[in-house]
């Protein structure tokens, strides 16, 4: 449950009382509009899923190469303006570091704030001819409740 049916005027939301864990029914492949045939993978997991289980999923099931470096880009979700030169420098620098080190880029996975700039950098790289040089791994970790059209991500074959 995402807690959306809780009457906020009467009761404070509590994860232990209002969340019921069940085997995930939200996983699979996702197509990113505007990127041609580019697809990614997604899965809904519990907040207390162990890092070992997630690492196994990413490397053994999804066949991602083990990272040499993790780049975690965090910050507020408040949108801000970057001048074109600074934005281009951020995009090029992030992609260059990820490419040359075999890094995974981990971010909040939403289209706001600094996370939006990370997403745009990865998108621009995927659309460029230089993307043939190597894969960039970008992992967005967002809460289920903020995902737009999340119901379409539920795998109906699991039910």
PDB file of C-alpha atoms in Angstrom:
ATOM      1  CA  UNK A   1       0.000   0.000   0.000  1.00  0.00           C
ATOM      2  CA  UNK A   2       1.230   3.529  -0.695  1.00  0.00           C
ATOM      3  CA  UNK A   3      -0.742   5.024   2.181  1.00  0.00           C
ATOM      4  CA  UNK A   4      -2.874   7.185  -0.091  1.00  0.00           C
ATOM      5  CA  UNK A   5      -6.161   6.007   1.457  1.00  0.00           C
ATOM      6  CA  UNK A   6      -5.260   7.180   4.986  1.00  0.00           C
ATOM      7  CA  UNK A   7      -7.526   9.901   6.354  1.00  0.00           C
ATOM      8  CA  UNK A   8      -4.873  12.489   7.268  1.00  0.00           C
ATOM      9  CA  UNK A   9      -7.246  14.451   9.474  1.00  0.00           C
ATOM     10  CA  UNK A  10      -7.715  11.550  11.880  1.00  0.00           C
ATOM     11  CA  UNK A  11      -4.547   9.532  11.848  1.00  0.00           C
ATOM     12  CA  UNK A  12      -0.832  10.056  11.315  1.00  0.00           C
ATOM     13  CA  UNK A  13       0.684   7.754   8.728  1.00  0.00           C
ATOM     14  CA  UNK A  14       2.912   5.081  10.240  1.00  0.00           C
ATOM     15  CA  UNK A  15       4.882   2.673   8.082  1.00  0.00           C
ATOM     16  CA  UNK A  16       4.532  -0.183  10.544  1.00  0.00           C
ATOM     17  CA  UNK A  17       0.727   0.138  10.789  1.00  0.00           C
ATOM     18  CA  UNK A  18      -0.222   1.249   7.288  1.00  0.00           C
ATOM     19  CA  UNK A  19       2.104  -0.738   5.043  1.00  0.00           C
ATOM     20  CA  UNK A  20       1.661  -4.392   4.245  1.00  0.00           C
ATOM     21  CA  UNK A  21       4.550  -6.064   2.451  1.00  0.00           C
ATOM     22  CA  UNK A  22       3.807  -8.583  -0.284  1.00  0.00           C
ATOM     23  CA  UNK A  23       5.954 -10.056  -3.066  1.00  0.00           C
ATOM     24  CA  UNK A  24       6.578  -7.350  -5.650  1.00  0.00           C
ATOM     25  CA  UNK A  25       4.211  -7.068  -8.586  1.00  0.00           C
ATOM     26  CA  UNK A  26       6.004  -4.085 -10.114  1.00  0.00           C
ATOM     27  CA  UNK A  27       9.065  -4.994 -12.190  1.00  0.00           C
ATOM     28  CA  UNK A  28      10.114  -5.386 -15.789  1.00  0.00           C
ATOM     29  CA  UNK A  29      11.391  -3.337 -18.712  1.00  0.00           C
ATOM     30  CA  UNK A  30      10.538   0.294 -19.314  1.00  0.00           C
ATOM     31  CA  UNK A  31      10.802   2.247 -22.559  1.00  0.00           C
ATOM     32  CA  UNK A  32      11.986   5.823 -22.294  1.00  0.00           C
ATOM     33  CA  UNK A  33      10.090   8.090 -24.677  1.00  0.00           C
ATOM     34  CA  UNK A  34      12.242  10.148 -26.986  1.00  0.00           C
ATOM     35  CA  UNK A  35      15.199   7.775 -26.767  1.00  0.00           C
ATOM     36  CA  UNK A  36      14.371   5.523 -29.714  1.00  0.00           C
ATOM     37  CA  UNK A  37      14.774   1.900 -28.710  1.00  0.00           C
ATOM     38  CA  UNK A  38      16.388   2.671 -25.350  1.00  0.00           C
ATOM     39  CA  UNK A  39      14.937   0.580 -22.549  1.00  0.00           C
ATOM     40  CA  UNK A  40      15.748   0.175 -18.922  1.00  0.00           C
ATOM     41  CA  UNK A  41      14.688  -2.056 -16.100  1.00  0.00           C
ATOM     42  CA  UNK A  42      12.740  -1.256 -12.968  1.00  0.00           C
ATOM     43  CA  UNK A  43      11.672  -2.982  -9.781  1.00  0.00           C
ATOM     44  CA  UNK A  44       9.730  -1.949  -6.720  1.00  0.00           C
ATOM     45  CA  UNK A  45      11.453  -3.002  -3.510  1.00  0.00           C
ATOM     46  CA  UNK A  46      10.919  -2.580   0.198  1.00  0.00           C
ATOM     47  CA  UNK A  47      12.712   0.143   2.120  1.00  0.00           C
ATOM     48  CA  UNK A  48      14.552  -2.514   4.080  1.00  0.00           C
ATOM     49  CA  UNK A  49      15.654  -4.705   1.165  1.00  0.00           C
ATOM     50  CA  UNK A  50      19.287  -5.551   1.835  1.00  0.00           C
ATOM     51  CA  UNK A  51      22.006  -3.972  -0.324  1.00  0.00           C
ATOM     52  CA  UNK A  52      23.325  -7.472  -1.061  1.00  0.00           C
ATOM     53  CA  UNK A  53      20.011  -8.516  -2.611  1.00  0.00           C
ATOM     54  CA  UNK A  54      19.880  -5.339  -4.715  1.00  0.00           C
ATOM     55  CA  UNK A  55      23.502  -5.746  -5.847  1.00  0.00           C
ATOM     56  CA  UNK A  56      22.789  -9.360  -6.851  1.00  0.00           C
ATOM     57  CA  UNK A  57      19.736  -8.215  -8.825  1.00  0.00           C
ATOM     58  CA  UNK A  58      21.720  -5.531 -10.658  1.00  0.00           C
ATOM     59  CA  UNK A  59      24.780  -7.635 -11.472  1.00  0.00           C
ATOM     60  CA  UNK A  60      23.498 -11.212 -11.762  1.00  0.00           C
ATOM     61  CA  UNK A  61      19.940 -10.770 -13.015  1.00  0.00           C
ATOM     62  CA  UNK A  62      20.218  -7.500 -14.953  1.00  0.00           C
ATOM     63  CA  UNK A  63      23.814  -8.251 -16.039  1.00  0.00           C
ATOM     64  CA  UNK A  64      25.260  -4.831 -15.205  1.00  0.00           C
ATOM     65  CA  UNK A  65      29.034  -4.787 -14.922  1.00  0.00           C
ATOM     66  CA  UNK A  66      30.219  -4.264 -11.369  1.00  0.00           C
ATOM     67  CA  UNK A  67      30.989  -0.583 -10.804  1.00  0.00           C
ATOM     68  CA  UNK A  68      34.469   0.714 -10.096  1.00  0.00           C
ATOM     69  CA  UNK A  69      32.914   3.796  -8.533  1.00  0.00           C
ATOM     70  CA  UNK A  70      29.502   4.931  -7.299  1.00  0.00           C
ATOM     71  CA  UNK A  71      28.521   8.511  -8.058  1.00  0.00           C
ATOM     72  CA  UNK A  72      25.660   9.584  -5.834  1.00  0.00           C
ATOM     73  CA  UNK A  73      24.135  12.870  -6.950  1.00  0.00           C
ATOM     74  CA  UNK A  74      21.842  14.210  -4.266  1.00  0.00           C
ATOM     75  CA  UNK A  75      20.243  17.501  -3.469  1.00  0.00           C
ATOM     76  CA  UNK A  76      16.920  19.170  -3.089  1.00  0.00           C
ATOM     77  CA  UNK A  77      14.075  18.649  -5.509  1.00  0.00           C
ATOM     78  CA  UNK A  78      13.594  22.382  -5.941  1.00  0.00           C
ATOM     79  CA  UNK A  79      14.112  23.382  -9.567  1.00  0.00           C
ATOM     80  CA  UNK A  80      16.879  25.839 -10.310  1.00  0.00           C
ATOM     81  CA  UNK A  81      18.368  27.464 -13.377  1.00  0.00           C
ATOM     82  CA  UNK A  82      21.852  26.658 -14.608  1.00  0.00           C
ATOM     83  CA  UNK A  83      23.462  28.910 -17.205  1.00  0.00           C
ATOM     84  CA  UNK A  84      24.113  27.051 -20.459  1.00  0.00           C
ATOM     85  CA  UNK A  85      27.889  26.959 -19.999  1.00  0.00           C
ATOM     86  CA  UNK A  86      27.705  25.627 -16.453  1.00  0.00           C
ATOM     87  CA  UNK A  87      25.038  23.090 -17.425  1.00  0.00           C
ATOM     88  CA  UNK A  88      27.134  21.811 -20.327  1.00  0.00           C
ATOM     89  CA  UNK A  89      30.186  21.575 -18.073  1.00  0.00           C
ATOM     90  CA  UNK A  90      28.194  19.576 -15.480  1.00  0.00           C
ATOM     91  CA  UNK A  91      26.772  17.247 -18.153  1.00  0.00           C
ATOM     92  CA  UNK A  92      30.135  16.627 -19.847  1.00  0.00           C
ATOM     93  CA  UNK A  93      31.974  16.178 -16.563  1.00  0.00           C
ATOM     94  CA  UNK A  94      29.452  13.734 -15.123  1.00  0.00           C
ATOM     95  CA  UNK A  95      29.385  11.609 -18.275  1.00  0.00           C
ATOM     96  CA  UNK A  96      33.165  11.660 -18.662  1.00  0.00           C
ATOM     97  CA  UNK A  97      33.739  10.512 -15.089  1.00  0.00           C
ATOM     98  CA  UNK A  98      31.101   7.776 -15.400  1.00  0.00           C
ATOM     99  CA  UNK A  99      32.527   6.612 -18.739  1.00  0.00           C
ATOM    100  CA  UNK A 100      36.184   6.570 -17.786  1.00  0.00           C
ATOM    101  CA  UNK A 101      35.733   4.932 -14.395  1.00  0.00           C
ATOM    102  CA  UNK A 102      32.946   2.442 -15.140  1.00  0.00           C
ATOM    103  CA  UNK A 103      30.827   4.156 -12.489  1.00  0.00           C
ATOM    104  CA  UNK A 104      27.170   3.799 -11.670  1.00  0.00           C
ATOM    105  CA  UNK A 105      25.344   7.109 -11.271  1.00  0.00           C
ATOM    106  CA  UNK A 106      22.760   6.915  -8.493  1.00  0.00           C
ATOM    107  CA  UNK A 107      20.208   9.664  -8.003  1.00  0.00           C
ATOM    108  CA  UNK A 108      16.707  10.295  -6.705  1.00  0.00           C
ATOM    109  CA  UNK A 109      15.098   9.367 -10.004  1.00  0.00           C
ATOM    110  CA  UNK A 110      12.711  12.300 -10.371  1.00  0.00           C
ATOM    111  CA  UNK A 111      12.589  15.058 -12.984  1.00  0.00           C
ATOM    112  CA  UNK A 112      13.250  17.903 -10.539  1.00  0.00           C
ATOM    113  CA  UNK A 113      16.194  19.787  -9.133  1.00  0.00           C
ATOM    114  CA  UNK A 114      19.689  18.396  -9.577  1.00  0.00           C
ATOM    115  CA  UNK A 115      18.176  15.004 -10.440  1.00  0.00           C
ATOM    116  CA  UNK A 116      16.648  16.570 -13.555  1.00  0.00           C
ATOM    117  CA  UNK A 117      20.100  17.709 -14.672  1.00  0.00           C
ATOM    118  CA  UNK A 118      21.529  14.217 -14.163  1.00  0.00           C
ATOM    119  CA  UNK A 119      18.679  12.738 -16.209  1.00  0.00           C
ATOM    120  CA  UNK A 120      19.203  15.273 -18.993  1.00  0.00           C
ATOM    121  CA  UNK A 121      22.943  14.521 -19.092  1.00  0.00           C
ATOM    122  CA  UNK A 122      22.321  10.780 -19.395  1.00  0.00           C
ATOM    123  CA  UNK A 123      19.569  11.332 -21.987  1.00  0.00           C
ATOM    124  CA  UNK A 124      21.776  13.602 -24.097  1.00  0.00           C
ATOM    125  CA  UNK A 125      24.582  11.038 -23.948  1.00  0.00           C
ATOM    126  CA  UNK A 126      22.222   8.226 -24.973  1.00  0.00           C
ATOM    127  CA  UNK A 127      21.041  10.269 -27.970  1.00  0.00           C
ATOM    128  CA  UNK A 128      24.546  11.253 -29.092  1.00  0.00           C
ATOM    129  CA  UNK A 129      26.661   9.318 -31.546  1.00  0.00           C
ATOM    130  CA  UNK A 130      29.383   9.009 -28.888  1.00  0.00           C
ATOM    131  CA  UNK A 131      27.099   6.728 -26.869  1.00  0.00           C
ATOM    132  CA  UNK A 132      28.466   3.858 -28.951  1.00  0.00           C
ATOM    133  CA  UNK A 133      31.690   4.227 -26.952  1.00  0.00           C
ATOM    134  CA  UNK A 134      30.265   2.728 -23.793  1.00  0.00           C
ATOM    135  CA  UNK A 135      27.226   2.267 -21.644  1.00  0.00           C
ATOM    136  CA  UNK A 136      26.409   4.710 -18.865  1.00  0.00           C
ATOM    137  CA  UNK A 137      24.613   3.143 -15.905  1.00  0.00           C
ATOM    138  CA  UNK A 138      22.167   5.516 -14.224  1.00  0.00           C
ATOM    139  CA  UNK A 139      20.008   4.267 -11.362  1.00  0.00           C
ATOM    140  CA  UNK A 140      17.106   6.337 -10.086  1.00  0.00           C
ATOM    141  CA  UNK A 141      15.786   5.513  -6.627  1.00  0.00           C
ATOM    142  CA  UNK A 142      12.394   7.147  -6.109  1.00  0.00           C
ATOM    143  CA  UNK A 143       9.611   6.501  -3.650  1.00  0.00           C
ATOM    144  CA  UNK A 144       6.665   4.641  -5.141  1.00  0.00           C
ATOM    145  CA  UNK A 145       4.220   7.382  -4.251  1.00  0.00           C
ATOM    146  CA  UNK A 146       5.905  10.017  -6.467  1.00  0.00           C
ATOM    147  CA  UNK A 147       5.996   7.887  -9.620  1.00  0.00           C
ATOM    148  CA  UNK A 148       3.631   9.235 -12.284  1.00  0.00           C
ATOM    149  CA  UNK A 149       1.384   6.495 -13.764  1.00  0.00           C
ATOM    150  CA  UNK A 150       2.839   3.951 -11.339  1.00  0.00           C
ATOM    151  CA  UNK A 151      -0.170   1.662 -11.840  1.00  0.00           C
ATOM    152  CA  UNK A 152       1.093   0.955 -15.370  1.00  0.00           C
ATOM    153  CA  UNK A 153       4.287  -0.441 -13.848  1.00  0.00           C
ATOM    154  CA  UNK A 154       2.436  -3.252 -12.073  1.00  0.00           C
ATOM    155  CA  UNK A 155       3.114  -6.530 -13.842  1.00  0.00           C
ATOM    156  CA  UNK A 156      -0.335  -8.051 -14.385  1.00  0.00           C
ATOM    157  CA  UNK A 157       1.138 -11.547 -14.976  1.00  0.00           C
ATOM    158  CA  UNK A 158       2.153 -11.782 -11.303  1.00  0.00           C
ATOM    159  CA  UNK A 159      -1.370 -11.496  -9.892  1.00  0.00           C
TER     160      UNK A 159
END
